[in-house]
Amino acid sequence: MFAQDKKKNPRNTAVFLDVIHIVLGIVIVVLAVITFLSPEDHMLMFPLIFFAGAALNLITGAVHIRGVHEKRIRRTGYFQTVLGVLLLLLTMISAISIWG
């Protein structure tokens, strides 16, 4: 009869972040290995690597900003969000230079 509110449970957020970090980390490593084995043939993967890194930073930053009341951790969230935006810009620049 006591239902737990899943939105407020910090364990769900931690598990979500861990799964996202593992999945995107594996994707980034696999894409980087494939790309650096033959950079001329796989230049199209550079924007994907930058995009995956941007997504990782933006998700982590958003979770730290929304879910924590400590100023130090919120500042870390803002820093990761800025890093994510910079990686998104790098994604666009590399995509334009490769595909353009």
PDB file of N, CA and C in Angstrom:
ATOM      1  N   MET A   1       0.781  -1.171   0.000  1.00  0.00           N
ATOM      2  CA  MET A   1       0.000   0.000   0.000  1.00  0.00           C
ATOM      3  C   MET A   1       0.844   1.265   0.000  1.00  0.00           C
ATOM      4  N   PHE A   2       2.111   1.115   0.347  1.00  0.00           N
ATOM      5  CA  PHE A   2       3.013   2.257   0.306  1.00  0.00           C
ATOM      6  C   PHE A   2       3.734   2.250  -1.028  1.00  0.00           C
ATOM      7  N   ALA A   3       3.291   3.060  -1.924  1.00  0.00           N
ATOM      8  CA  ALA A   3       3.905   3.124  -3.247  1.00  0.00           C
ATOM      9  C   ALA A   3       5.063   4.114  -3.219  1.00  0.00           C
ATOM     10  N   GLN A   4       6.182   3.674  -3.764  1.00  0.00           N
ATOM     11  CA  GLN A   4       7.335   4.577  -3.845  1.00  0.00           C
ATOM     12  C   GLN A   4       7.210   5.439  -5.079  1.00  0.00           C
ATOM     13  N   ASP A   5       7.533   6.700  -4.913  1.00  0.00           N
ATOM     14  CA  ASP A   5       7.524   7.621  -6.040  1.00  0.00           C
ATOM     15  C   ASP A   5       8.831   7.444  -6.802  1.00  0.00           C
ATOM     16  N   LYS A   6       8.750   6.893  -8.002  1.00  0.00           N
ATOM     17  CA  LYS A   6       9.958   6.562  -8.749  1.00  0.00           C
ATOM     18  C   LYS A   6      10.707   7.798  -9.232  1.00  0.00           C
ATOM     19  N   LYS A   7      10.028   8.919  -9.364  1.00  0.00           N
ATOM     20  CA  LYS A   7      10.701  10.125  -9.822  1.00  0.00           C
ATOM     21  C   LYS A   7      11.604  10.710  -8.738  1.00  0.00           C
ATOM     22  N   LYS A   8      11.284  10.475  -7.495  1.00  0.00           N
ATOM     23  CA  LYS A   8      12.035  11.068  -6.398  1.00  0.00           C
ATOM     24  C   LYS A   8      13.123  10.144  -5.858  1.00  0.00           C
ATOM     25  N   ASN A   9      13.164   8.903  -6.306  1.00  0.00           N
ATOM     26  CA  ASN A   9      14.105   7.941  -5.774  1.00  0.00           C
ATOM     27  C   ASN A   9      15.499   8.197  -6.362  1.00  0.00           C
ATOM     28  N   PRO A  10      16.492   8.535  -5.552  1.00  0.00           N
ATOM     29  CA  PRO A  10      17.826   8.813  -6.076  1.00  0.00           C
ATOM     30  C   PRO A  10      18.513   7.568  -6.636  1.00  0.00           C
ATOM     31  N   ARG A  11      18.098   6.394  -6.200  1.00  0.00           N
ATOM     32  CA  ARG A  11      18.703   5.170  -6.737  1.00  0.00           C
ATOM     33  C   ARG A  11      18.378   4.986  -8.206  1.00  0.00           C
ATOM     34  N   ASN A  12      17.141   5.306  -8.594  1.00  0.00           N
ATOM     35  CA  ASN A  12      16.766   5.187 -10.003  1.00  0.00           C
ATOM     36  C   ASN A  12      17.601   6.120 -10.863  1.00  0.00           C
ATOM     37  N   THR A  13      17.850   7.322 -10.381  1.00  0.00           N
ATOM     38  CA  THR A  13      18.655   8.283 -11.118  1.00  0.00           C
ATOM     39  C   THR A  13      20.093   7.791 -11.235  1.00  0.00           C
ATOM     40  N   ALA A  14      20.631   7.240 -10.154  1.00  0.00           N
ATOM     41  CA  ALA A  14      22.015   6.740 -10.179  1.00  0.00           C
ATOM     42  C   ALA A  14      22.148   5.559 -11.131  1.00  0.00           C
ATOM     43  N   VAL A  15      21.174   4.668 -11.128  1.00  0.00           N
ATOM     44  CA  VAL A  15      21.210   3.519 -12.035  1.00  0.00           C
ATOM     45  C   VAL A  15      21.084   3.992 -13.479  1.00  0.00           C
ATOM     46  N   PHE A  16      20.195   4.941 -13.715  1.00  0.00           N
ATOM     47  CA  PHE A  16      20.039   5.505 -15.056  1.00  0.00           C
ATOM     48  C   PHE A  16      21.343   6.115 -15.550  1.00  0.00           C
ATOM     49  N   LEU A  17      21.999   6.905 -14.691  1.00  0.00           N
ATOM     50  CA  LEU A  17      23.270   7.527 -15.081  1.00  0.00           C
ATOM     51  C   LEU A  17      24.347   6.482 -15.335  1.00  0.00           C
ATOM     52  N   ASP A  18      24.397   5.454 -14.502  1.00  0.00           N
ATOM     53  CA  ASP A  18      25.394   4.402 -14.691  1.00  0.00           C
ATOM     54  C   ASP A  18      25.194   3.677 -16.014  1.00  0.00           C
ATOM     55  N   VAL A  19      23.951   3.353 -16.340  1.00  0.00           N
ATOM     56  CA  VAL A  19      23.658   2.653 -17.593  1.00  0.00           C
ATOM     57  C   VAL A  19      24.008   3.537 -18.786  1.00  0.00           C
ATOM     58  N   ILE A  20      23.654   4.816 -18.718  1.00  0.00           N
ATOM     59  CA  ILE A  20      23.974   5.743 -19.807  1.00  0.00           C
ATOM     60  C   ILE A  20      25.489   5.868 -19.975  1.00  0.00           C
ATOM     61  N   HIS A  21      26.221   5.989 -18.868  1.00  0.00           N
ATOM     62  CA  HIS A  21      27.682   6.090 -18.947  1.00  0.00           C
ATOM     63  C   HIS A  21      28.301   4.842 -19.560  1.00  0.00           C
ATOM     64  N   ILE A  22      27.827   3.679 -19.162  1.00  0.00           N
ATOM     65  CA  ILE A  22      28.380   2.434 -19.700  1.00  0.00           C
ATOM     66  C   ILE A  22      28.087   2.304 -21.181  1.00  0.00           C
ATOM     67  N   VAL A  23      26.836   2.516 -21.566  1.00  0.00           N
ATOM     68  CA  VAL A  23      26.447   2.343 -22.970  1.00  0.00           C
ATOM     69  C   VAL A  23      27.154   3.352 -23.869  1.00  0.00           C
ATOM     70  N   LEU A  24      27.096   4.634 -23.513  1.00  0.00           N
ATOM     71  CA  LEU A  24      27.742   5.645 -24.354  1.00  0.00           C
ATOM     72  C   LEU A  24      29.268   5.517 -24.324  1.00  0.00           C
ATOM     73  N   GLY A  25      29.824   5.104 -23.197  1.00  0.00           N
ATOM     74  CA  GLY A  25      31.266   4.874 -23.126  1.00  0.00           C
ATOM     75  C   GLY A  25      31.702   3.765 -24.074  1.00  0.00           C
ATOM     76  N   ILE A  26      30.954   2.677 -24.098  1.00  0.00           N
ATOM     77  CA  ILE A  26      31.279   1.579 -25.021  1.00  0.00           C
ATOM     78  C   ILE A  26      31.131   2.030 -26.463  1.00  0.00           C
ATOM     79  N   VAL A  27      30.064   2.764 -26.755  1.00  0.00           N
ATOM     80  CA  VAL A  27      29.858   3.264 -28.122  1.00  0.00           C
ATOM     81  C   VAL A  27      31.010   4.165 -28.546  1.00  0.00           C
ATOM     82  N   ILE A  28      31.445   5.064 -27.675  1.00  0.00           N
ATOM     83  CA  ILE A  28      32.537   5.974 -28.009  1.00  0.00           C
ATOM     84  C   ILE A  28      33.833   5.211 -28.238  1.00  0.00           C
ATOM     85  N   VAL A  29      34.133   4.242 -27.390  1.00  0.00           N
ATOM     86  CA  VAL A  29      35.372   3.473 -27.539  1.00  0.00           C
ATOM     87  C   VAL A  29      35.355   2.654 -28.826  1.00  0.00           C
ATOM     88  N   VAL A  30      34.251   1.994 -29.106  1.00  0.00           N
ATOM     89  CA  VAL A  30      34.165   1.180 -30.325  1.00  0.00           C
ATOM     90  C   VAL A  30      34.295   2.057 -31.568  1.00  0.00           C
ATOM     91  N   LEU A  31      33.575   3.174 -31.590  1.00  0.00           N
ATOM     92  CA  LEU A  31      33.681   4.070 -32.749  1.00  0.00           C
ATOM     93  C   LEU A  31      35.092   4.633 -32.900  1.00  0.00           C
ATOM     94  N   ALA A  32      35.736   4.962 -31.786  1.00  0.00           N
ATOM     95  CA  ALA A  32      37.094   5.507 -31.855  1.00  0.00           C
ATOM     96  C   ALA A  32      38.077   4.464 -32.366  1.00  0.00           C
ATOM     97  N   VAL A  33      37.958   3.242 -31.921  1.00  0.00           N
ATOM     98  CA  VAL A  33      38.867   2.186 -32.393  1.00  0.00           C
ATOM     99  C   VAL A  33      38.671   1.940 -33.880  1.00  0.00           C
ATOM    100  N   ILE A  34      37.420   1.840 -34.309  1.00  0.00           N
ATOM    101  CA  ILE A  34      37.143   1.638 -35.737  1.00  0.00           C
ATOM    102  C   ILE A  34      37.661   2.807 -36.556  1.00  0.00           C
ATOM    103  N   THR A  35      37.457   4.011 -36.072  1.00  0.00           N
ATOM    104  CA  THR A  35      37.872   5.205 -36.803  1.00  0.00           C
ATOM    105  C   THR A  35      39.387   5.300 -36.911  1.00  0.00           C
ATOM    106  N   PHE A  36      40.097   5.030 -35.828  1.00  0.00           N
ATOM    107  CA  PHE A  36      41.542   5.199 -35.855  1.00  0.00           C
ATOM    108  C   PHE A  36      42.277   4.039 -36.513  1.00  0.00           C
ATOM    109  N   LEU A  37      41.599   2.931 -36.774  1.00  0.00           N
ATOM    110  CA  LEU A  37      42.231   1.859 -37.548  1.00  0.00           C
ATOM    111  C   LEU A  37      42.400   2.273 -39.001  1.00  0.00           C
ATOM    112  N   SER A  38      41.427   2.998 -39.511  1.00  0.00           N
ATOM    113  CA  SER A  38      41.493   3.479 -40.892  1.00  0.00           C
ATOM    114  C   SER A  38      40.779   4.831 -40.969  1.00  0.00           C
ATOM    115  N   PRO A  39      41.479   5.917 -40.613  1.00  0.00           N
ATOM    116  CA  PRO A  39      40.818   7.228 -40.545  1.00  0.00           C
ATOM    117  C   PRO A  39      40.265   7.727 -41.880  1.00  0.00           C
ATOM    118  N   GLU A  40      40.942   7.413 -42.983  1.00  0.00           N
ATOM    119  CA  GLU A  40      40.469   7.901 -44.282  1.00  0.00           C
ATOM    120  C   GLU A  40      39.142   7.262 -44.670  1.00  0.00           C
ATOM    121  N   ASP A  41      38.972   5.985 -44.312  1.00  0.00           N
ATOM    122  CA  ASP A  41      37.745   5.285 -44.681  1.00  0.00           C
ATOM    123  C   ASP A  41      36.584   5.590 -43.734  1.00  0.00           C
ATOM    124  N   HIS A  42      36.889   5.978 -42.520  1.00  0.00           N
ATOM    125  CA  HIS A  42      35.849   6.152 -41.506  1.00  0.00           C
ATOM    126  C   HIS A  42      35.791   7.577 -40.955  1.00  0.00           C
ATOM    127  N   MET A  43      36.045   8.553 -41.785  1.00  0.00           N
ATOM    128  CA  MET A  43      35.997   9.944 -41.323  1.00  0.00           C
ATOM    129  C   MET A  43      34.588  10.362 -40.904  1.00  0.00           C
ATOM    130  N   LEU A  44      33.575   9.698 -41.427  1.00  0.00           N
ATOM    131  CA  LEU A  44      32.202  10.058 -41.101  1.00  0.00           C
ATOM    132  C   LEU A  44      31.849   9.752 -39.641  1.00  0.00           C
ATOM    133  N   MET A  45      32.676   8.961 -38.982  1.00  0.00           N
ATOM    134  CA  MET A  45      32.374   8.602 -37.595  1.00  0.00           C
ATOM    135  C   MET A  45      32.847   9.650 -36.593  1.00  0.00           C
ATOM    136  N   PHE A  46      33.713  10.568 -36.994  1.00  0.00           N
ATOM    137  CA  PHE A  46      34.165  11.604 -36.066  1.00  0.00           C
ATOM    138  C   PHE A  46      33.013  12.430 -35.507  1.00  0.00           C
ATOM    139  N   PRO A  47      32.076  12.907 -36.339  1.00  0.00           N
ATOM    140  CA  PRO A  47      30.938  13.640 -35.762  1.00  0.00           C
ATOM    141  C   PRO A  47      30.100  12.774 -34.814  1.00  0.00           C
ATOM    142  N   LEU A  48      30.005  11.482 -35.094  1.00  0.00           N
ATOM    143  CA  LEU A  48      29.243  10.595 -34.205  1.00  0.00           C
ATOM    144  C   LEU A  48      29.925  10.449 -32.844  1.00  0.00           C
ATOM    145  N   ILE A  49      31.248  10.385 -32.847  1.00  0.00           N
ATOM    146  CA  ILE A  49      31.993  10.300 -31.589  1.00  0.00           C
ATOM    147  C   ILE A  49      31.792  11.573 -30.777  1.00  0.00           C
ATOM    148  N   PHE A  50      31.907  12.721 -31.431  1.00  0.00           N
ATOM    149  CA  PHE A  50      31.707  13.989 -30.734  1.00  0.00           C
ATOM    150  C   PHE A  50      30.274  14.118 -30.224  1.00  0.00           C
ATOM    151  N   PHE A  51      29.301  13.658 -31.020  1.00  0.00           N
ATOM    152  CA  PHE A  51      27.906  13.732 -30.606  1.00  0.00           C
ATOM    153  C   PHE A  51      27.637  12.840 -29.396  1.00  0.00           C
ATOM    154  N   ALA A  52      28.205  11.639 -29.390  1.00  0.00           N
ATOM    155  CA  ALA A  52      28.024  10.743 -28.238  1.00  0.00           C
ATOM    156  C   ALA A  52      28.640  11.350 -26.977  1.00  0.00           C
ATOM    157  N   GLY A  53      29.802  11.980 -27.116  1.00  0.00           N
ATOM    158  CA  GLY A  53      30.420  12.656 -25.972  1.00  0.00           C
ATOM    159  C   GLY A  53      29.587  13.830 -25.491  1.00  0.00           C
ATOM    160  N   ALA A  54      29.010  14.570 -26.436  1.00  0.00           N
ATOM    161  CA  ALA A  54      28.150  15.697 -26.067  1.00  0.00           C
ATOM    162  C   ALA A  54      26.904  15.200 -25.340  1.00  0.00           C
ATOM    163  N   ALA A  55      26.310  14.138 -25.838  1.00  0.00           N
ATOM    164  CA  ALA A  55      25.124  13.581 -25.187  1.00  0.00           C
ATOM    165  C   ALA A  55      25.445  13.116 -23.771  1.00  0.00           C
ATOM    166  N   LEU A  56      26.586  12.481 -23.618  1.00  0.00           N
ATOM    167  CA  LEU A  56      27.001  12.009 -22.297  1.00  0.00           C
ATOM    168  C   LEU A  56      27.149  13.174 -21.321  1.00  0.00           C
ATOM    169  N   ASN A  57      27.813  14.234 -21.740  1.00  0.00           N
ATOM    170  CA  ASN A  57      28.001  15.393 -20.870  1.00  0.00           C
ATOM    171  C   ASN A  57      26.695  16.134 -20.595  1.00  0.00           C
ATOM    172  N   LEU A  58      25.848  16.278 -21.601  1.00  0.00           N
ATOM    173  CA  LEU A  58      24.587  16.994 -21.412  1.00  0.00           C
ATOM    174  C   LEU A  58      23.642  16.243 -20.478  1.00  0.00           C
ATOM    175  N   ILE A  59      23.566  14.930 -20.618  1.00  0.00           N
ATOM    176  CA  ILE A  59      22.699  14.145 -19.739  1.00  0.00           C
ATOM    177  C   ILE A  59      23.204  14.205 -18.307  1.00  0.00           C
ATOM    178  N   THR A  60      24.504  14.021 -18.129  1.00  0.00           N
ATOM    179  CA  THR A  60      25.071  14.070 -16.780  1.00  0.00           C
ATOM    180  C   THR A  60      24.896  15.454 -16.166  1.00  0.00           C
ATOM    181  N   GLY A  61      25.137  16.492 -16.952  1.00  0.00           N
ATOM    182  CA  GLY A  61      24.962  17.854 -16.451  1.00  0.00           C
ATOM    183  C   GLY A  61      23.531  18.141 -16.048  1.00  0.00           C
ATOM    184  N   ALA A  62      22.582  17.701 -16.865  1.00  0.00           N
ATOM    185  CA  ALA A  62      21.175  17.936 -16.554  1.00  0.00           C
ATOM    186  C   ALA A  62      20.761  17.215 -15.277  1.00  0.00           C
ATOM    187  N   VAL A  63      21.227  16.000 -15.096  1.00  0.00           N
ATOM    188  CA  VAL A  63      20.881  15.250 -13.886  1.00  0.00           C
ATOM    189  C   VAL A  63      21.481  15.922 -12.660  1.00  0.00           C
ATOM    190  N   HIS A  64      22.711  16.402 -12.766  1.00  0.00           N
ATOM    191  CA  HIS A  64      23.351  17.062 -11.621  1.00  0.00           C
ATOM    192  C   HIS A  64      22.686  18.405 -11.298  1.00  0.00           C
ATOM    193  N   ILE A  65      22.233  19.110 -12.306  1.00  0.00           N
ATOM    194  CA  ILE A  65      21.593  20.402 -12.066  1.00  0.00           C
ATOM    195  C   ILE A  65      20.205  20.216 -11.459  1.00  0.00           C
ATOM    196  N   ARG A  66      19.440  19.272 -11.975  1.00  0.00           N
ATOM    197  CA  ARG A  66      18.058  19.100 -11.522  1.00  0.00           C
ATOM    198  C   ARG A  66      17.935  18.386 -10.187  1.00  0.00           C
ATOM    199  N   GLY A  67      18.794  17.408  -9.954  1.00  0.00           N
ATOM    200  CA  GLY A  67      18.543  16.526  -8.836  1.00  0.00           C
ATOM    201  C   GLY A  67      19.275  16.821  -7.549  1.00  0.00           C
ATOM    202  N   VAL A  68      20.196  17.772  -7.545  1.00  0.00           N
ATOM    203  CA  VAL A  68      21.031  17.971  -6.368  1.00  0.00           C
ATOM    204  C   VAL A  68      20.857  19.396  -5.858  1.00  0.00           C
ATOM    205  N   HIS A  69      20.871  19.525  -4.548  1.00  0.00           N
ATOM    206  CA  HIS A  69      20.715  20.852  -3.956  1.00  0.00           C
ATOM    207  C   HIS A  69      22.045  21.448  -3.496  1.00  0.00           C
ATOM    208  N   GLU A  70      23.127  20.693  -3.597  1.00  0.00           N
ATOM    209  CA  GLU A  70      24.435  21.214  -3.193  1.00  0.00           C
ATOM    210  C   GLU A  70      25.002  22.085  -4.303  1.00  0.00           C
ATOM    211  N   LYS A  71      25.555  23.226  -3.923  1.00  0.00           N
ATOM    212  CA  LYS A  71      26.077  24.177  -4.913  1.00  0.00           C
ATOM    213  C   LYS A  71      27.263  23.607  -5.679  1.00  0.00           C
ATOM    214  N   ARG A  72      28.119  22.871  -4.992  1.00  0.00           N
ATOM    215  CA  ARG A  72      29.326  22.335  -5.633  1.00  0.00           C
ATOM    216  C   ARG A  72      28.953  21.356  -6.754  1.00  0.00           C
ATOM    217  N   ILE A  73      27.993  20.508  -6.484  1.00  0.00           N
ATOM    218  CA  ILE A  73      27.591  19.520  -7.490  1.00  0.00           C
ATOM    219  C   ILE A  73      26.813  20.201  -8.615  1.00  0.00           C
ATOM    220  N   ARG A  74      26.032  21.220  -8.272  1.00  0.00           N
ATOM    221  CA  ARG A  74      25.340  21.979  -9.324  1.00  0.00           C
ATOM    222  C   ARG A  74      26.326  22.680 -10.242  1.00  0.00           C
ATOM    223  N   ARG A  75      27.399  23.245  -9.670  1.00  0.00           N
ATOM    224  CA  ARG A  75      28.426  23.879 -10.508  1.00  0.00           C
ATOM    225  C   ARG A  75      29.061  22.862 -11.444  1.00  0.00           C
ATOM    226  N   THR A  76      29.278  21.661 -10.955  1.00  0.00           N
ATOM    227  CA  THR A  76      29.803  20.599 -11.808  1.00  0.00           C
ATOM    228  C   THR A  76      28.826  20.304 -12.943  1.00  0.00           C
ATOM    229  N   GLY A  77      27.541  20.310 -12.631  1.00  0.00           N
ATOM    230  CA  GLY A  77      26.524  20.100 -13.658  1.00  0.00           C
ATOM    231  C   GLY A  77      26.529  21.188 -14.708  1.00  0.00           C
ATOM    232  N   TYR A  78      26.676  22.433 -14.279  1.00  0.00           N
ATOM    233  CA  TYR A  78      26.762  23.540 -15.242  1.00  0.00           C
ATOM    234  C   TYR A  78      28.006  23.413 -16.121  1.00  0.00           C
ATOM    235  N   PHE A  79      29.126  23.025 -15.505  1.00  0.00           N
ATOM    236  CA  PHE A  79      30.364  22.856 -16.270  1.00  0.00           C
ATOM    237  C   PHE A  79      30.207  21.745 -17.303  1.00  0.00           C
ATOM    238  N   GLN A  80      29.579  20.633 -16.918  1.00  0.00           N
ATOM    239  CA  GLN A  80      29.386  19.541 -17.867  1.00  0.00           C
ATOM    240  C   GLN A  80      28.421  19.932 -18.975  1.00  0.00           C
ATOM    241  N   THR A  81      27.437  20.756 -18.658  1.00  0.00           N
ATOM    242  CA  THR A  81      26.519  21.224 -19.684  1.00  0.00           C
ATOM    243  C   THR A  81      27.242  22.118 -20.689  1.00  0.00           C
ATOM    244  N   VAL A  82      28.097  22.996 -20.203  1.00  0.00           N
ATOM    245  CA  VAL A  82      28.887  23.850 -21.106  1.00  0.00           C
ATOM    246  C   VAL A  82      29.801  22.992 -21.975  1.00  0.00           C
ATOM    247  N   LEU A  83      30.426  21.986 -21.376  1.00  0.00           N
ATOM    248  CA  LEU A  83      31.273  21.077 -22.148  1.00  0.00           C
ATOM    249  C   LEU A  83      30.466  20.344 -23.215  1.00  0.00           C
ATOM    250  N   GLY A  84      29.249  19.943 -22.872  1.00  0.00           N
ATOM    251  CA  GLY A  84      28.380  19.275 -23.836  1.00  0.00           C
ATOM    252  C   GLY A  84      28.014  20.176 -24.994  1.00  0.00           C
ATOM    253  N   VAL A  85      27.745  21.436 -24.702  1.00  0.00           N
ATOM    254  CA  VAL A  85      27.424  22.391 -25.767  1.00  0.00           C
ATOM    255  C   VAL A  85      28.642  22.599 -26.670  1.00  0.00           C
ATOM    256  N   LEU A  86      29.837  22.698 -26.066  1.00  0.00           N
ATOM    257  CA  LEU A  86      31.052  22.843 -26.876  1.00  0.00           C
ATOM    258  C   LEU A  86      31.275  21.616 -27.760  1.00  0.00           C
ATOM    259  N   LEU A  87      31.006  20.438 -27.235  1.00  0.00           N
ATOM    260  CA  LEU A  87      31.130  19.231 -28.057  1.00  0.00           C
ATOM    261  C   LEU A  87      30.081  19.195 -29.165  1.00  0.00           C
ATOM    262  N   LEU A  88      28.893  19.725 -28.892  1.00  0.00           N
ATOM    263  CA  LEU A  88      27.888  19.827 -29.963  1.00  0.00           C
ATOM    264  C   LEU A  88      28.363  20.763 -31.071  1.00  0.00           C
ATOM    265  N   LEU A  89      28.981  21.883 -30.683  1.00  0.00           N
ATOM    266  CA  LEU A  89      29.543  22.784 -31.695  1.00  0.00           C
ATOM    267  C   LEU A  89      30.641  22.088 -32.496  1.00  0.00           C
ATOM    268  N   LEU A  90      31.487  21.334 -31.813  1.00  0.00           N
ATOM    269  CA  LEU A  90      32.537  20.579 -32.499  1.00  0.00           C
ATOM    270  C   LEU A  90      31.933  19.529 -33.424  1.00  0.00           C
ATOM    271  N   THR A  91      30.821  18.940 -33.013  1.00  0.00           N
ATOM    272  CA  THR A  91      30.116  17.978 -33.867  1.00  0.00           C
ATOM    273  C   THR A  91      29.656  18.650 -35.156  1.00  0.00           C
ATOM    274  N   MET A  92      29.046  19.829 -35.014  1.00  0.00           N
ATOM    275  CA  MET A  92      28.554  20.534 -36.198  1.00  0.00           C
ATOM    276  C   MET A  92      29.700  20.970 -37.102  1.00  0.00           C
ATOM    277  N   ILE A  93      30.773  21.469 -36.509  1.00  0.00           N
ATOM    278  CA  ILE A  93      31.920  21.911 -37.311  1.00  0.00           C
ATOM    279  C   ILE A  93      32.540  20.740 -38.061  1.00  0.00           C
ATOM    280  N   SER A  94      32.722  19.609 -37.379  1.00  0.00           N
ATOM    281  CA  SER A  94      33.331  18.463 -38.052  1.00  0.00           C
ATOM    282  C   SER A  94      32.399  17.878 -39.108  1.00  0.00           C
ATOM    283  N   ALA A  95      31.091  17.876 -38.828  1.00  0.00           N
ATOM    284  CA  ALA A  95      30.149  17.362 -39.832  1.00  0.00           C
ATOM    285  C   ALA A  95      30.125  18.242 -41.072  1.00  0.00           C
ATOM    286  N   ILE A  96      30.155  19.550 -40.865  1.00  0.00           N
ATOM    287  CA  ILE A  96      30.155  20.468 -42.012  1.00  0.00           C
ATOM    288  C   ILE A  96      31.435  20.326 -42.816  1.00  0.00           C
ATOM    289  N   SER A  97      32.565  20.201 -42.124  1.00  0.00           N
ATOM    290  CA  SER A  97      33.844  20.097 -42.840  1.00  0.00           C
ATOM    291  C   SER A  97      33.996  18.757 -43.553  1.00  0.00           C
ATOM    292  N   ILE A  98      33.423  17.693 -43.018  1.00  0.00           N
ATOM    293  CA  ILE A  98      33.555  16.382 -43.655  1.00  0.00           C
ATOM    294  C   ILE A  98      32.516  16.217 -44.749  1.00  0.00           C
ATOM    295  N   TRP A  99      31.248  16.538 -44.457  1.00  0.00           N
ATOM    296  CA  TRP A  99      30.186  16.302 -45.420  1.00  0.00           C
ATOM    297  C   TRP A  99      29.995  17.456 -46.392  1.00  0.00           C
ATOM    298  N   GLY A 100      30.545  18.612 -46.068  1.00  0.00           N
ATOM    299  CA  GLY A 100      30.317  19.792 -46.891  1.00  0.00           C
ATOM    300  C   GLY A 100      31.246  19.958 -48.020  1.00  0.00           C
TER     301      GLY A 100
END
